[in-house]
Structure formats: structure tokens, C-alpha cells
Coordinates of N, CA and C in Angstrom, one line a residue:
X648 N 35.7 105.7 63.5 CA 36.3 104.4 63.9 C 36.6 104.4 65.4
X649 N 36.5 103.2 65.9 CA 36.8 103.0 67.3 C 38.3 102.8 67.5
X650 N 38.7 103.3 68.7 CA 40.1 103.2 69.0 C 40.4 101.8 69.5
X651 N 41.5 101.2 69.1 CA 41.9 99.9 69.6 C 42.6 100.2 70.9
X652 N 42.6 99.1 71.8 CA 43.1 99.3 73.1 C 44.5 99.9 73.2
X653 N 45.3 99.6 72.2 CA 46.7 100.2 72.1 C 46.6 101.7 71.8
X654 N 45.5 102.2 71.2 CA 45.4 103.6 70.8 C 44.7 104.4 71.9
X655 N 44.1 103.7 72.9 CA 43.3 104.3 73.9 C 44.0 105.4 74.7
X656 N 45.2 105.2 75.2 CA 45.9 106.3 75.9 C 46.0 107.6 75.1
X657 N 46.4 107.4 73.8 CA 46.6 108.5 72.9 C 45.2 109.2 72.6
X658 N 44.2 108.5 72.4 CA 42.9 109.0 72.2 C 42.4 109.8 73.4
X659 N 42.5 109.2 74.6 CA 42.1 109.9 75.8 C 42.9 111.2 76.0
X660 N 44.2 111.2 75.7 CA 45.0 112.4 75.8 C 44.5 113.5 74.9
X661 N 44.1 113.1 73.7 CA 43.6 114.0 72.7 C 42.3 114.6 73.2
X662 N 41.4 113.8 73.8 CA 40.1 114.3 74.3 C 40.4 115.2 75.4
X663 N 41.3 114.9 76.3 CA 41.6 115.9 77.4 C 42.1 117.2 76.9
X664 N 43.0 117.1 75.9 CA 43.6 118.3 75.3 C 42.6 119.2 74.6
X665 N 41.7 118.6 73.8 CA 40.7 119.3 73.0 C 39.4 119.6 73.8
X666 N 39.2 118.9 74.9 CA 38.0 119.0 75.7 C 36.8 118.7 74.8
X667 N 36.9 117.8 74.0 CA 35.8 117.4 73.1 C 36.0 115.9 72.6
X668 N 34.9 115.2 72.6 CA 35.0 113.8 72.1 C 34.0 113.6 70.9
X669 N 34.5 113.0 69.9 CA 33.6 112.7 68.7 C 33.6 111.2 68.6
X670 N 32.5 110.6 68.2 CA 32.5 109.1 68.0 C 31.4 108.8 67.0
X671 N 31.7 107.8 66.2 CA 30.7 107.3 65.3 C 30.4 105.9 65.8
X672 N 29.1 105.5 65.7 CA 28.6 104.2 66.2 C 29.3 103.1 65.4
X673 N 29.4 101.9 65.9 CA 30.0 100.8 65.2 C 29.4 100.5 63.9
X674 N 28.1 100.8 63.7 CA 27.4 100.5 62.4 C 27.6 101.7 61.5
X675 N 28.2 102.8 62.0 CA 28.4 104.0 61.1 C 27.2 104.9 60.9
X676 N 26.2 104.6 61.7 CA 24.9 105.4 61.5 C 24.7 106.5 62.4
X677 N 25.4 106.5 63.6 CA 25.2 107.6 64.6 C 26.5 108.2 64.9
X678 N 26.5 109.6 64.9 CA 27.7 110.4 65.3 C 27.3 111.0 66.6
X679 N 28.3 111.0 67.5 CA 28.1 111.6 68.8 C 29.2 112.6 69.0
X680 N 28.9 113.6 69.8 CA 29.9 114.6 70.3 C 29.6 114.9 71.7
X681 N 30.6 115.0 72.5 CA 30.5 115.3 73.9 C 31.5 116.3 74.4
X682 N 31.2 117.1 75.4 CA 32.1 118.0 76.1 C 32.0 117.8 77.6
X683 N 33.1 118.1 78.3 CA 33.1 117.9 79.7 C 32.3 119.0 80.5
X684 N 31.7 118.6 81.6 CA 31.2 119.6 82.6 C 32.2 119.7 83.6
X685 N 32.8 120.9 83.8 CA 33.9 121.1 84.7 C 33.4 121.8 86.0
X686 N 34.1 121.4 87.1 CA 33.9 122.0 88.4 C 35.3 122.1 89.0
X687 N 35.7 123.4 89.2 CA 37.1 123.6 89.7 C 38.2 123.0 88.9
X688 N 37.9 123.0 87.6 CA 38.9 122.5 86.6 C 38.9 121.0 86.4
X689 N 38.0 120.3 87.1 CA 37.9 118.9 87.0 C 36.7 118.5 86.3
X690 N 36.8 117.5 85.4 CA 35.6 117.0 84.7 C 34.8 116.2 85.6
X691 N 33.6 116.5 85.9 CA 32.7 115.8 86.8 C 31.6 115.1 86.0
X692 N 31.4 115.4 84.8 CA 30.3 114.8 84.0 C 30.6 115.2 82.5
X693 N 29.7 114.8 81.6 CA 29.8 115.3 80.2 C 28.4 115.5 79.7
X694 N 28.3 116.4 78.7 CA 27.0 116.6 78.1 C 27.3 116.3 76.6
X695 N 26.4 115.6 76.0 CA 26.6 115.2 74.6 C 25.4 115.2 73.8
X696 N 25.6 114.9 72.5 CA 24.5 114.8 71.5 C 24.8 113.7 70.6
X697 N 23.8 112.9 70.3 CA 23.9 111.9 69.2 C 22.9 112.2 68.2
X698 N 23.3 112.0 66.9 CA 22.4 112.2 65.8 C 22.8 111.3 64.6
X699 N 21.8 111.2 63.7 CA 22.2 110.4 62.5 C 23.4 111.0 61.8
X700 N 24.3 110.2 61.3 CA 25.5 110.7 60.6 C 25.1 111.7 59.5
X701 N 24.1 111.4 58.7 CA 23.8 112.3 57.6 C 23.4 113.7 58.1
X702 N 22.8 113.8 59.2 CA 22.4 115.1 59.8 C 23.6 115.8 60.4
X703 N 24.4 115.0 61.1 CA 25.6 115.6 61.7 C 26.6 116.1 60.6
X704 N 26.7 115.4 59.5 CA 27.7 115.8 58.5 C 27.1 117.0 57.7
X705 N 25.8 117.3 57.7 CA 25.3 118.4 57.0 C 25.0 119.6 58.0
X706 N 25.4 119.5 59.2 CA 25.1 120.5 60.2 C 26.4 121.3 60.4
X707 N 26.3 122.7 60.6 CA 27.4 123.5 60.9 C 27.8 123.2 62.3
X708 N 28.9 122.5 62.5 CA 29.3 122.0 63.8 C 29.7 123.1 64.8
X709 N 30.2 124.2 64.4 CA 30.7 125.2 65.3 C 29.6 125.7 66.3
X710 N 28.4 126.1 65.8 CA 27.3 126.5 66.7 C 26.9 125.3 67.6
X711 N 26.8 124.1 67.0 CA 26.4 123.0 67.8 C 27.4 122.7 69.0
X712 N 28.7 122.8 68.7 CA 29.7 122.6 69.8 C 29.6 123.7 70.7
X713 N 29.4 125.0 70.3 CA 29.3 126.1 71.2 C 28.1 126.0 72.1
X714 N 27.0 125.5 71.6 CA 25.8 125.3 72.4 C 26.1 124.2 73.5
X715 N 26.8 123.1 73.1 CA 27.1 122.1 74.0 C 28.0 122.6 75.1
X716 N 29.0 123.4 74.7 CA 30.0 124.0 75.7 C 29.2 124.9 76.7
X717 N 28.3 125.7 76.1 CA 27.5 126.6 77.0 C 26.6 125.8 78.0
X718 N 26.0 124.8 77.5 CA 25.2 123.9 78.4 C 26.0 123.3 79.5
X719 N 27.3 122.9 79.1 CA 28.1 122.2 80.1 C 28.5 123.2 81.2

């Protein structure tokens, strides 16, 4: 679900704390995950992956997230 504007500060704080963002497309068909690319402790970019929800939900997410973090 998308965050409402009133929820945005809390959602952004959670993303900063966890260093990961998950999002489902408005039509519920695509799931995305992204991690920051850090330089000197500052996020300068992000690397992410989008895939069909059915594939994302059936995938072991730990290795997927670890690969994204390694790439970042």
C-alpha cells in the first residue's frame, strides 16, 4: 500500500532506519525493493529490483536483499 502524505515522514524515517524500501505497485502486480548506495555514510543513489508480486512472494528474500546490498 502507498503511504498517505500524512504517513510520509514516518515511512521515510523507517526507510532510513532499515536502509531498505519495499513498495507494491498501485495495481498490486509489481513488488519493488531498493537499498541505498552509500558514500561517506550518505545515500547518493539507490539500487533496486522490481518483479511480479507472485515471483517476489515465492522468492527467498534474504539472499535477494543481500545481493542488492552487495551491489550497492
